[in-house]
Coordinates of C-alpha atoms in Angstrom, one line a residue:
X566 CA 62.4 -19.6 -39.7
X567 CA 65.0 -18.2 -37.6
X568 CA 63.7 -16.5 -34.7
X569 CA 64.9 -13.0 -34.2
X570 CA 67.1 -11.7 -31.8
X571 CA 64.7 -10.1 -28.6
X572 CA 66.3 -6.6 -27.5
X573 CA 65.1 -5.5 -24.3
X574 CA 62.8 -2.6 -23.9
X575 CA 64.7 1.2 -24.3
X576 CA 63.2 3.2 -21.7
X577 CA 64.0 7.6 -22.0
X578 CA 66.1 8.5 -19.9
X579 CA 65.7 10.2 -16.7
X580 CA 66.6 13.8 -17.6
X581 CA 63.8 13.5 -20.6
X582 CA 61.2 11.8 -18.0
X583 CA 61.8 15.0 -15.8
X584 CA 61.6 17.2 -18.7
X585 CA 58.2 15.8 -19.3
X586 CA 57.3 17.4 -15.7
X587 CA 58.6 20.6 -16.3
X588 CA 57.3 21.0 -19.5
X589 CA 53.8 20.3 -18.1
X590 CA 53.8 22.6 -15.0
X591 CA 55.5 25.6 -17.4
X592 CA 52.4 25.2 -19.6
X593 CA 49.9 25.3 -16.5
X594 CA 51.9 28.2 -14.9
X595 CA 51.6 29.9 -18.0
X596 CA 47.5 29.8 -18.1
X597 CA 47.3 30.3 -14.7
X598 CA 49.5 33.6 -14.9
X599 CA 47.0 34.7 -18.0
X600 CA 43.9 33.4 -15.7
X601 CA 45.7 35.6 -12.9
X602 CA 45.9 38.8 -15.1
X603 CA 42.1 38.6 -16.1
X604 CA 41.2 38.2 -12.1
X605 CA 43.1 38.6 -9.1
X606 CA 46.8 39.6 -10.4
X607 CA 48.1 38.7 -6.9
X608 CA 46.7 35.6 -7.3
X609 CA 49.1 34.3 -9.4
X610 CA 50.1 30.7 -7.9
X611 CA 54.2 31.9 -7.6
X612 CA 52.9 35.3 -5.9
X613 CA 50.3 33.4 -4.0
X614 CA 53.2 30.6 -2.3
X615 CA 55.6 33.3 -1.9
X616 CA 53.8 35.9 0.0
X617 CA 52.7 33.2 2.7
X618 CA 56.4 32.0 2.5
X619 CA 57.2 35.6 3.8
X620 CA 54.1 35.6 6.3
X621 CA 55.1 32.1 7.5
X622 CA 58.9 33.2 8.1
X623 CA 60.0 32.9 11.3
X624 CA 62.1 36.4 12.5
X625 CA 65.1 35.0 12.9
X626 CA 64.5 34.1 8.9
X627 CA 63.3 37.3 8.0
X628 CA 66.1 39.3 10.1
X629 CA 68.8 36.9 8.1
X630 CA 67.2 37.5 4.4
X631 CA 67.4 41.3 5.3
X632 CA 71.0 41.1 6.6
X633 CA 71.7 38.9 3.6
X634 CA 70.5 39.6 0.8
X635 CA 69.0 43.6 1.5
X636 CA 66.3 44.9 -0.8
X637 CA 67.0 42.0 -3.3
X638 CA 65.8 39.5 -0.2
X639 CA 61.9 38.9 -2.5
X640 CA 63.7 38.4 -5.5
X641 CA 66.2 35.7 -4.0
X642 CA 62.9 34.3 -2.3
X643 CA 61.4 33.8 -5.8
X644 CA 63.8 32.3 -7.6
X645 CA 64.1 29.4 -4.8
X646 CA 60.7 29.1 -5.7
X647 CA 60.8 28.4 -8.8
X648 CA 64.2 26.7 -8.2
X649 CA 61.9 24.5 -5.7
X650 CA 59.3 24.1 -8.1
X651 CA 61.9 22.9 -11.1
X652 CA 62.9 20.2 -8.6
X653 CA 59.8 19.0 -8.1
X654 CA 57.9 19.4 -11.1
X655 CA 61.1 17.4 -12.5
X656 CA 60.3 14.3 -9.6
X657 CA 56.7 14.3 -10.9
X658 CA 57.6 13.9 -14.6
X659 CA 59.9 10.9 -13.5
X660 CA 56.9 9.2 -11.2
X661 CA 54.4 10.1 -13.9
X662 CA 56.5 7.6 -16.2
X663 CA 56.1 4.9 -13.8
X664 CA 52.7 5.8 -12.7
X665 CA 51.2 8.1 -14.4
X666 CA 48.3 8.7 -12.0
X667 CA 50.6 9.7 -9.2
X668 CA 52.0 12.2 -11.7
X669 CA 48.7 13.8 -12.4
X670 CA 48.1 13.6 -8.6
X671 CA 51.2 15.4 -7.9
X672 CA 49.9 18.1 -10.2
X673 CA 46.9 18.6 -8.5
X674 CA 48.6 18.9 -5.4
X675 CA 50.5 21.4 -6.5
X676 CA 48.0 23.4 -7.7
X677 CA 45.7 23.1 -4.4
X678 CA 49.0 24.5 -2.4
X679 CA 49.0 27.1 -4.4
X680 CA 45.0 27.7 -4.2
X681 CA 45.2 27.5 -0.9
X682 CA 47.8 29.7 -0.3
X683 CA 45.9 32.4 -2.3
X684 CA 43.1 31.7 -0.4
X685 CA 44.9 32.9 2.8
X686 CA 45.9 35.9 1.5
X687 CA 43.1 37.4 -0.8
X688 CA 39.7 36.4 0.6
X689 CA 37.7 36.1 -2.9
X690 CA 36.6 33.3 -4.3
X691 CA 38.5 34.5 -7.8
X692 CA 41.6 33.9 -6.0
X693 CA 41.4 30.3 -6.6
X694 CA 41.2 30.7 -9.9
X695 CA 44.7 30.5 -11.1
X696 CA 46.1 27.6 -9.4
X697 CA 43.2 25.6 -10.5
X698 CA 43.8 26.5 -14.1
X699 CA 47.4 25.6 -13.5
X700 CA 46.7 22.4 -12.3
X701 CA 43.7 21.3 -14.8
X702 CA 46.3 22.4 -17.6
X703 CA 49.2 20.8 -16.2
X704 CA 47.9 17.7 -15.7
X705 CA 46.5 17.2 -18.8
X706 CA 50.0 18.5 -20.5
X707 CA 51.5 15.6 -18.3
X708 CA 49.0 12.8 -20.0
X709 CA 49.2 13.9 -23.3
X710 CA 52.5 14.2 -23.3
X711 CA 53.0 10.6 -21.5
X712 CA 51.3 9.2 -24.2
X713 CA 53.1 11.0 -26.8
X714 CA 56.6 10.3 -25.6
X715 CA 55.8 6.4 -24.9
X716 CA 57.7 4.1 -26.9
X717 CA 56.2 2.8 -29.8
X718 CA 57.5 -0.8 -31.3
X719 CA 59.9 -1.2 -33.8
X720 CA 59.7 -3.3 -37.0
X721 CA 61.1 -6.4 -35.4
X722 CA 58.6 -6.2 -32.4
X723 CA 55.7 -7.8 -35.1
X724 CA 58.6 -10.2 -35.3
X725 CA 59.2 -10.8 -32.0
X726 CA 55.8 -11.1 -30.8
X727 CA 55.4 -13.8 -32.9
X728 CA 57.9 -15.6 -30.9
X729 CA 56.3 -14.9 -27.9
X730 CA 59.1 -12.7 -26.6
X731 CA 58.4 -9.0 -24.8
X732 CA 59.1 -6.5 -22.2
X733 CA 59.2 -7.9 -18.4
X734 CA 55.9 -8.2 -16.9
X735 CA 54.8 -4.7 -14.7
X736 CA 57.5 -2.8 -17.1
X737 CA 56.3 1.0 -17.4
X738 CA 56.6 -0.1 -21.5
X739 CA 54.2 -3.0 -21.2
X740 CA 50.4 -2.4 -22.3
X741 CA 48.0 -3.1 -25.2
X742 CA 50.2 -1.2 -27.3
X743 CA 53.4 -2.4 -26.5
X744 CA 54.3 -5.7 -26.3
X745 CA 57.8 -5.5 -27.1
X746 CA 61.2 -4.8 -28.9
X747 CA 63.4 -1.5 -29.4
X748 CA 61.2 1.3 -28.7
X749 CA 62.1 4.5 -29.4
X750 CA 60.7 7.6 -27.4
X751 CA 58.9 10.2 -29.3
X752 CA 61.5 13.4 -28.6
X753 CA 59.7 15.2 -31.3
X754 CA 56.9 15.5 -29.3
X755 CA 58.7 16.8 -26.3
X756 CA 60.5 19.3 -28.5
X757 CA 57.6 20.3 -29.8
X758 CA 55.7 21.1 -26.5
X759 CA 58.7 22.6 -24.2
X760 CA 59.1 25.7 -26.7
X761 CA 55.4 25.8 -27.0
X762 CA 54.7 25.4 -22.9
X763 CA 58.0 27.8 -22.4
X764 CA 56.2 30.2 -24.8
X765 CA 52.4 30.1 -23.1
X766 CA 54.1 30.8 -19.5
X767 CA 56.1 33.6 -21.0
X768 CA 52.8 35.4 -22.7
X769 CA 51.2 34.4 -19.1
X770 CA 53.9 35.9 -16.9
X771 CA 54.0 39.2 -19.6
X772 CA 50.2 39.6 -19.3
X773 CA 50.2 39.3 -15.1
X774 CA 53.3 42.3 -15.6
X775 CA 50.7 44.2 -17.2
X776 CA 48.2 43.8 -15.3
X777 CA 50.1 45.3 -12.8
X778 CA 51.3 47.5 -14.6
X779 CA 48.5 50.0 -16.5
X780 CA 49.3 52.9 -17.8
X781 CA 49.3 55.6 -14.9
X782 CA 47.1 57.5 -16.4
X783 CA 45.1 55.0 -16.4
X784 CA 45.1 54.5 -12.4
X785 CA 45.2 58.2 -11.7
X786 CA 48.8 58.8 -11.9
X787 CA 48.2 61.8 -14.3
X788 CA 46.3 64.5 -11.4
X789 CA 47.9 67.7 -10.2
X790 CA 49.1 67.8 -6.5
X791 CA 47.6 70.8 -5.1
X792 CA 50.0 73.7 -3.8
X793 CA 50.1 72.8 0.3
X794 CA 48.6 75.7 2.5
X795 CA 52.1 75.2 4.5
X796 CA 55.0 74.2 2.6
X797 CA 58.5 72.9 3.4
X798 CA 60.7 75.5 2.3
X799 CA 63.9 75.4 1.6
X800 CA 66.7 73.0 3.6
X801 CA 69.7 75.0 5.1
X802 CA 72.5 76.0 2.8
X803 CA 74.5 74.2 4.9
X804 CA 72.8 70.9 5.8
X805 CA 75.3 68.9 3.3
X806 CA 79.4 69.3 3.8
X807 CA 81.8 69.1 0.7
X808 CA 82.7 65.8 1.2
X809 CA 83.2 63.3 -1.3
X810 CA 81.5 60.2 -0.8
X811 CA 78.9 61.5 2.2
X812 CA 75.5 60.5 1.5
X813 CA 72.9 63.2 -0.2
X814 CA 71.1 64.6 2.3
X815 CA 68.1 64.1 0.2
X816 CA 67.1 60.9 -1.1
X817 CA 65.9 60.6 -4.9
X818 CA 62.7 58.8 -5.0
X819 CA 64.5 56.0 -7.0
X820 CA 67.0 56.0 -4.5
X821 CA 64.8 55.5 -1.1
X822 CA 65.2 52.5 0.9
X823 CA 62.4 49.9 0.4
X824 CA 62.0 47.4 3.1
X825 CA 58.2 45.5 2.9
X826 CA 56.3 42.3 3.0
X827 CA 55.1 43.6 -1.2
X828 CA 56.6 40.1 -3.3
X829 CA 55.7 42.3 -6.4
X830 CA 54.4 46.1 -6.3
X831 CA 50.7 47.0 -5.7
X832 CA 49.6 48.7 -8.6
X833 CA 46.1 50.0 -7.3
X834 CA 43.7 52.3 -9.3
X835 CA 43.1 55.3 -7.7
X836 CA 40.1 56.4 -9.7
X837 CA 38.4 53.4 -8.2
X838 CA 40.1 53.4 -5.0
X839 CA 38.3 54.8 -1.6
X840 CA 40.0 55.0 1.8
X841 CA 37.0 54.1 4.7
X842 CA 38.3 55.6 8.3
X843 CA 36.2 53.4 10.9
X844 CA 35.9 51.6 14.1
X845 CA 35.7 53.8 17.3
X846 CA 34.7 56.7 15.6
X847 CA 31.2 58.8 15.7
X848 CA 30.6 59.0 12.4
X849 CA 32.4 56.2 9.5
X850 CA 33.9 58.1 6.7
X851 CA 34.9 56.8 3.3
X852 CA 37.2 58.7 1.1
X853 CA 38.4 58.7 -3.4
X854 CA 41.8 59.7 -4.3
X855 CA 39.7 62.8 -5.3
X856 CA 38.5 63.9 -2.2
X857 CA 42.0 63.9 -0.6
X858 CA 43.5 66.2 -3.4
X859 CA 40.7 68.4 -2.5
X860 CA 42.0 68.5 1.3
X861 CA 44.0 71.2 2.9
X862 CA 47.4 69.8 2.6
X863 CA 51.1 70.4 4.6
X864 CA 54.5 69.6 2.9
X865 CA 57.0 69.1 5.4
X866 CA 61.0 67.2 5.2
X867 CA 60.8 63.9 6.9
X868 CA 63.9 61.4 7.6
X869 CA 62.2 57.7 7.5
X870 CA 64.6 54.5 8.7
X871 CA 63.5 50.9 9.4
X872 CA 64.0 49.0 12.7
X873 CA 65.6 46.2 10.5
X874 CA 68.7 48.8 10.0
X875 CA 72.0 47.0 11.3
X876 CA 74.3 49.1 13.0
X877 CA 75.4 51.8 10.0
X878 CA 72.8 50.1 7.7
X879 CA 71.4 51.8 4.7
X880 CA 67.6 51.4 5.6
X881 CA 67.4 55.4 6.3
X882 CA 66.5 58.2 3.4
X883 CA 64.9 61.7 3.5
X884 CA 62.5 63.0 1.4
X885 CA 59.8 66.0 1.1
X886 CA 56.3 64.7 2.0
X887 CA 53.2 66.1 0.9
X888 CA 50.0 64.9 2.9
X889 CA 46.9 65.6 5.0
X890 CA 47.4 65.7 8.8
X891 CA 47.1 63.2 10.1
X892 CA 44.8 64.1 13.1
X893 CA 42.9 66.7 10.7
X894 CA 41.4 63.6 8.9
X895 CA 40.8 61.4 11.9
X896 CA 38.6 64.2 13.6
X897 CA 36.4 64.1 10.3
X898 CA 35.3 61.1 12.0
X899 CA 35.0 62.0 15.1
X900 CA 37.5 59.7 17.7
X901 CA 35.2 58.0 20.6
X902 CA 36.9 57.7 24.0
X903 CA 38.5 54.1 24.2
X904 CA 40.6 54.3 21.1
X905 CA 44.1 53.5 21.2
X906 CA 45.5 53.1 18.2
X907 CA 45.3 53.5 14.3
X908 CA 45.1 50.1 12.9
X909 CA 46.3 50.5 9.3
X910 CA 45.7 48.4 6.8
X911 CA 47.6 47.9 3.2
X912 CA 47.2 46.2 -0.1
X913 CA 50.0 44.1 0.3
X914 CA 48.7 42.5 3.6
X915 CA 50.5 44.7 5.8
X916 CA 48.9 46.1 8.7
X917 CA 50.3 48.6 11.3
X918 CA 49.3 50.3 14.9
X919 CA 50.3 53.6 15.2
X920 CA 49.9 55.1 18.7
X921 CA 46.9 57.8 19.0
X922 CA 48.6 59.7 21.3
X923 CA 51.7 60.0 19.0
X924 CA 49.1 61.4 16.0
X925 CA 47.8 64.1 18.7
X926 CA 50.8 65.2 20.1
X927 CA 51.5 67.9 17.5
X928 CA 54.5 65.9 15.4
X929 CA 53.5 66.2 11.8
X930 CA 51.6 63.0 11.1
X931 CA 50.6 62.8 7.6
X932 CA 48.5 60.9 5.5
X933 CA 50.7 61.7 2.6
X934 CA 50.0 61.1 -1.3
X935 CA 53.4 63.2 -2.4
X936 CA 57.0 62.7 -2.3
X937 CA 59.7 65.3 -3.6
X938 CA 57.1 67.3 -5.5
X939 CA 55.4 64.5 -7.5
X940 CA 52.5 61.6 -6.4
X941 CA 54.0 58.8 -4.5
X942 CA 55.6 56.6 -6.8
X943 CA 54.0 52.9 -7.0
X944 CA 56.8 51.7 -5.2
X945 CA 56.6 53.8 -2.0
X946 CA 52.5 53.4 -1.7
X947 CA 51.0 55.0 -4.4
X948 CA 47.8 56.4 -4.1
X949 CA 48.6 56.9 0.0
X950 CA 50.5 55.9 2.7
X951 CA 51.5 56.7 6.3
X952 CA 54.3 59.0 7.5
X953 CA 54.8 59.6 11.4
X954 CA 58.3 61.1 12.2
X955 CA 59.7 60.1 15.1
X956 CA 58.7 56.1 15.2
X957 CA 60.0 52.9 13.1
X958 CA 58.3 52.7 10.1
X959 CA 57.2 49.4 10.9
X960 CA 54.9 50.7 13.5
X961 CA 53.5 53.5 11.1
X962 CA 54.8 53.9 7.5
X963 CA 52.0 51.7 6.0
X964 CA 52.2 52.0 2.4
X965 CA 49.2 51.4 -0.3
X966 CA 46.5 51.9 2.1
X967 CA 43.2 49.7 1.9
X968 CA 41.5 50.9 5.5
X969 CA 42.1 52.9 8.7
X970 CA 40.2 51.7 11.9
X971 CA 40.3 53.5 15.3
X972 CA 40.5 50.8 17.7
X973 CA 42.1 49.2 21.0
X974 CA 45.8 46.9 21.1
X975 CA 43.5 43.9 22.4
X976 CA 41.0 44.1 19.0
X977 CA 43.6 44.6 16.9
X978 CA 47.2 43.5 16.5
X979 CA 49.7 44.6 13.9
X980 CA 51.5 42.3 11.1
X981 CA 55.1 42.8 13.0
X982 CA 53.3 42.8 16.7
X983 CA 51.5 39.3 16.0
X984 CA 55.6 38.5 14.8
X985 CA 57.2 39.0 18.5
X986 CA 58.3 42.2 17.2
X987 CA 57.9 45.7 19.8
X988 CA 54.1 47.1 19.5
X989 CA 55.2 50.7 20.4
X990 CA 58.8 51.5 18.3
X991 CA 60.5 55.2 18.7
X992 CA 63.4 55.5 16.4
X993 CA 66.7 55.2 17.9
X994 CA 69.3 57.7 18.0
X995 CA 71.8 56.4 15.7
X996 CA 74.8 57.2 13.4
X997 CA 76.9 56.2 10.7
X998 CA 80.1 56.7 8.9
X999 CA 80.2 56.8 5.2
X1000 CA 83.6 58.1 4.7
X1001 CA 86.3 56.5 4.5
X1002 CA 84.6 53.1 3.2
X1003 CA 85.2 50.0 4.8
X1004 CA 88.7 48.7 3.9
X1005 CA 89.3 51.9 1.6
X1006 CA 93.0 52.7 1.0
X1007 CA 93.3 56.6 1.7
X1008 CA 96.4 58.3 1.0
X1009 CA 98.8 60.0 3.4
X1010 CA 98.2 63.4 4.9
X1011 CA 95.2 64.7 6.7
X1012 CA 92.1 62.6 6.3
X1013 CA 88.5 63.5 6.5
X1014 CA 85.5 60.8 8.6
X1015 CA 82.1 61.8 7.7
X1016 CA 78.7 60.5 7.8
X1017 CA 74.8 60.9 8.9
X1018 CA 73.0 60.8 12.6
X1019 CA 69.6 60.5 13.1
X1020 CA 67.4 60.9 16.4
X1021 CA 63.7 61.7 14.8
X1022 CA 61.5 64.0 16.7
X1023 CA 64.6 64.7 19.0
X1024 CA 67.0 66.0 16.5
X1025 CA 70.7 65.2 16.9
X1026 CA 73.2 67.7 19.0
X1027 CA 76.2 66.2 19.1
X1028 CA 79.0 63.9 17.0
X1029 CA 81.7 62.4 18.5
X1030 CA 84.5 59.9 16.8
X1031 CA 87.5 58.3 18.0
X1032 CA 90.2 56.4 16.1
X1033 CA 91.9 53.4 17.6
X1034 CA 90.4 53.4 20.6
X1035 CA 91.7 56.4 21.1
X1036 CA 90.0 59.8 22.9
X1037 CA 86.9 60.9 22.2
X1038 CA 86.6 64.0 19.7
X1039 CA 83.8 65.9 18.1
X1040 CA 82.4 66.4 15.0
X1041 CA 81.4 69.8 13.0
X1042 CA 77.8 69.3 12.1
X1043 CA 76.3 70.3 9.2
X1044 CA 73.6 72.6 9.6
X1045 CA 70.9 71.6 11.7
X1046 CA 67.2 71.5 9.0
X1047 CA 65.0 70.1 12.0
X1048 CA 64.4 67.5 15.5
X1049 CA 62.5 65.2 12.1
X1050 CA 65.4 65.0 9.8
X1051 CA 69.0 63.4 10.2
X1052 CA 72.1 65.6 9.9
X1053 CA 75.6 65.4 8.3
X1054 CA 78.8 65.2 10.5
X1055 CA 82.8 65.6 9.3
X1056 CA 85.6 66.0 10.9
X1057 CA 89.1 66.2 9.3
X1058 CA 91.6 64.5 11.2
X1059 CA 95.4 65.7 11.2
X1060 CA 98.4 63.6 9.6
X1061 CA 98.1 59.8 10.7
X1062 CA 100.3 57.2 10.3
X1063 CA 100.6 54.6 7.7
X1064 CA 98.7 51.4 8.6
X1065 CA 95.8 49.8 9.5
X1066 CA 93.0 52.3 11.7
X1067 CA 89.5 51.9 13.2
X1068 CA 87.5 55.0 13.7
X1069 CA 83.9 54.9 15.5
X1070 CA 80.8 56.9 16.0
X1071 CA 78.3 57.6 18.4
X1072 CA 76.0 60.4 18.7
X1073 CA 73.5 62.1 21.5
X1074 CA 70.6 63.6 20.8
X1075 CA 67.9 66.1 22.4
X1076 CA 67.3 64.7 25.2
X1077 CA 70.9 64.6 26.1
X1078 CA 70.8 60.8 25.5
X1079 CA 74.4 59.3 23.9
X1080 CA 74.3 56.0 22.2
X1081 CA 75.3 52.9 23.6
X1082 CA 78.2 51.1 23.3
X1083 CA 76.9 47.9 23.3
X1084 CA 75.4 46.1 20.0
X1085 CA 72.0 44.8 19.6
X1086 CA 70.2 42.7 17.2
X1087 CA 67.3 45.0 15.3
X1088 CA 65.0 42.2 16.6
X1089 CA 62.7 43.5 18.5
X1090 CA 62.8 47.7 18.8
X1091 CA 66.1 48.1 16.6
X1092 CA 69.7 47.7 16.6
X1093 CA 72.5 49.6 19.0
X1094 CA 75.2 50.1 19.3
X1095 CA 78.3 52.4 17.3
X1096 CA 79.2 51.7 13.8
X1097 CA 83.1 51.6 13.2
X1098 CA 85.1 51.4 10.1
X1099 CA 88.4 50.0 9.8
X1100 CA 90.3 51.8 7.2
X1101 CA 94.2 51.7 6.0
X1102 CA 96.5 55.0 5.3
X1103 CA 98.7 54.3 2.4
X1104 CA 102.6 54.9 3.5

């Protein structure tokens, strides 16, 4: 007999041994998502890495995702995530080939990062939940499909076993059921299982949305605000010039900034939800969502910015708040001597220390549960949430509040505070040009420079402008609604020539305090310094 000819072992390639990875950690991400949204939503492994990601952060990599990327910075956080994860999920499937213990170890690993992680930030034992589902189901995905996708033997391998010929010795295609010839990796299989693992983590993902998103009526989005015993009224006629292109003077709910630590939106039930107001107090008090409603109530306009605002940023809005004051609540527990602070705590694992002698000072301090005549939407800190005019909101805008303690600086230190960032924050007196736009071609003739100032709890008394370095001239203000709100500027400047022009801003406030010239970081109390705007007139 004439022996046959031995053909050397035909291993999968590397894309499909990295495909098997994949394919294995979708299908584990997927339960542990659906695990997730029948436990601790937040616990979801993704959630879980990325929010101690954004707690691990050093400032200056914070200060640079804000710059760079804005309010998108969380989503551009998760997809290098998952990017992350697709990279290493894809090394594991090509290790797992090789040795397929190591792959299921990387699994594991995996999945006790992740635990741990949610450990960290949700002290339940629950938490864990998730990421060990991931990596139980992940590793056994991995095995299966390792066994599925191993080459079986051809026809001629019975043929050229009988001759004694086979794949190397220590080949990842020797074994008791391989001996030799063309083998030929089950794709099917694979094929098979990536829609079906694809499909799992989709239903997975789509259930952990739902959890956090109920219906509102189902989380107490459906009650009546009551009427406030002292409302807002109505803003100036004046407060916004005719100006094309100048910023509304009152912010749309969808439209308000949104700078937070949140990776995906607390959705908290407020017919379950108390608020307990403890620590130096006489007496502990623990509030429902009901019992606030019930409250005497204020409505009052409120400009809000964020110490992360670069110089002209867009990290400033105004809206009309309804709340509780603040100091009204506090003395319903009765403040012992020795407190410094309100140590706020929120949902998302935020905390903040807002100065007690700023609450008693007689600025409108609210505990406030409405914004422009409806409940705080989820997104700005649904069922309540801080709002103390006058200071960065980093230092007292805590949104989806868990707990309010009285306490000392020393026994408690705020999320930003622990960061380097300043303890005590008063918004700076600032100002911006929105008009013309950066680089924006206007045409000849007269041209109008507009924009917004801001000094909160000093209130803004004077705009000035100068173009090309030139004198200093000021502004006509829009009418002035309050020391807690910003205010609108223009000024219509005469015939210039064609060409390239810079025009800058500065403003002075209350206190008779002018900006300064010089430009600082926002790291650690905020950023200085006048915003300028180069422009062209067209000839």
């Amino acid at each position: 007999m004439t022996p046959a000819t031995t053909r050397r072992p035909r291993v999968p390639s590397r894309p499909f041994q990295a495909a098997v990875g994949v394919v294995s950690a979708a299908a584990g991400i997927g339960i542990a998502h659906l695990v997730a949204a029948l436990t601790v939503p937040a616990a979801s492994p993704l959630l879980a890495v990325g929010s101690v990601a954004v707690d691990a952060a050093p400032t200056a990599v914070k200060e640079w995702a804000i710059a760079t990327f804005g309010t998108a910075d969380k989503v551009v956080l998760l997809a290098g995530i998952g990017t992350t994860l697709l990279l290493v999920t894809g090394l594991i499937g090509l290790i797992g080939f090789r040795r397929r213990w190591l792959g299921v170890a990387g699994m594991v690993l995996l999945g006790g990062l992740a635990a741990a992680a949610a450990a960290v930030r949700i002290p339940q034992v629950a938490a864990a939940a998730p990421a060990a589902s991931a990596a139980l189901v992940s590793s056994i995905t991995l095995v299966l499909l390792l066994r599925a996708t191993q080459p079986a033997p051809s026809a001629e391998a019975e043929v050229e076993a009988v001759d004694g010929t086979g794949p190397p010795a220590g080949s990842p295609l020797a074994g008791p059921n391989v001996r030799s010839g063309r083998f030929l990796p089950n794709r099917r299989s694979l094929l098979l299982a990536g829609p079906v693992a694809v499909a799992v983590a989709g239903i997975g993902s789509g259930a952990a949305i739902g959890a956090f998103r109920a219906s509102d009526d189902a989380v107490g989005r459906d009650r009546m605000l009551p009427s406030p015993t002292s409302a807002a009224g109505d803003l100036p006629a004046g407060v916004q010039p005719d100006v094309r292109g100048i910023t509304p003077y009152v912010t749309d709910n969808a439209d308000f900034y949104r700078v937070d630590i949140a990776l995906t939106t607390p959705r908290i039930d407020a017919t379950t939800w108390r608020l307990p107001i403890g620590g130096l107090v006489r007496e502990p008090v623990d509030f429902s969502y009901d019992d606030l409603l019930s409250m005497p109530m204020v409505e009052r306009w409120i400009t809000l910015s964020c110490v992360s605002n670069p110089v002209g940023g867009p990290y400033v809005s105004t809206a009309r708040w309804l709340g509780i004051p603040l100091a009204d609540l506090l003395e319903q527990a009765g403040i012992e001597d020795g407190a410094e602070q309100v140590f706020a705590r929120g949902a998302d694992g935020f905390s903040c220390s807002v100065p007690l002698e700023v609450i008693r000072d007689g600025r409108d301090a609210l505990l406030a549960v409405g914004m422009n005549g409806e409940q705080l939407p989820f997104d700005h800190g649904f069922p309540a949430r801080l709002i103390v005019p006058g200071l960065f909101g980093f230092v007292s805008a805590a949104k989806w509040l868990t707990e309010l303690t009285l306490s000392t600086y020393a026994d408690d230190i705020a999320y930003w505070t622990e960061r380097d960032w300043a303890t005590d924050a008063p918004a700076l007196t600032q100002s911006r040009i929105d008009v013309p736009g950066p680089l924006q071609n206007v045409p000849a003739g007269e041209v109008t420079v507009a924009g917004m100032a801001w000094a909160q709890h000093r209130g803004v008394t004077k705009v000035e402008v100068r173009v090309d370095e030139g004198e200093w001239q000021e502004t006509d203000l829009a009418d002035d609604a309050g020391v807690d709100l910003w205010r609108s500027w223009s000024l219509n400047l005469p015939r210039m020539a064609a060409g390239r022009h810079d025009v800058q801003v500065r403003a002075t406030d209350g206190t008779g305090q002018t900006q300064p010239e010089a430009r600082t970081e926002p790291f650690p109390d905020g950023a200085r310094g006048w915003h300028s705007v180069v422009f062209a007139v067209e000839g």
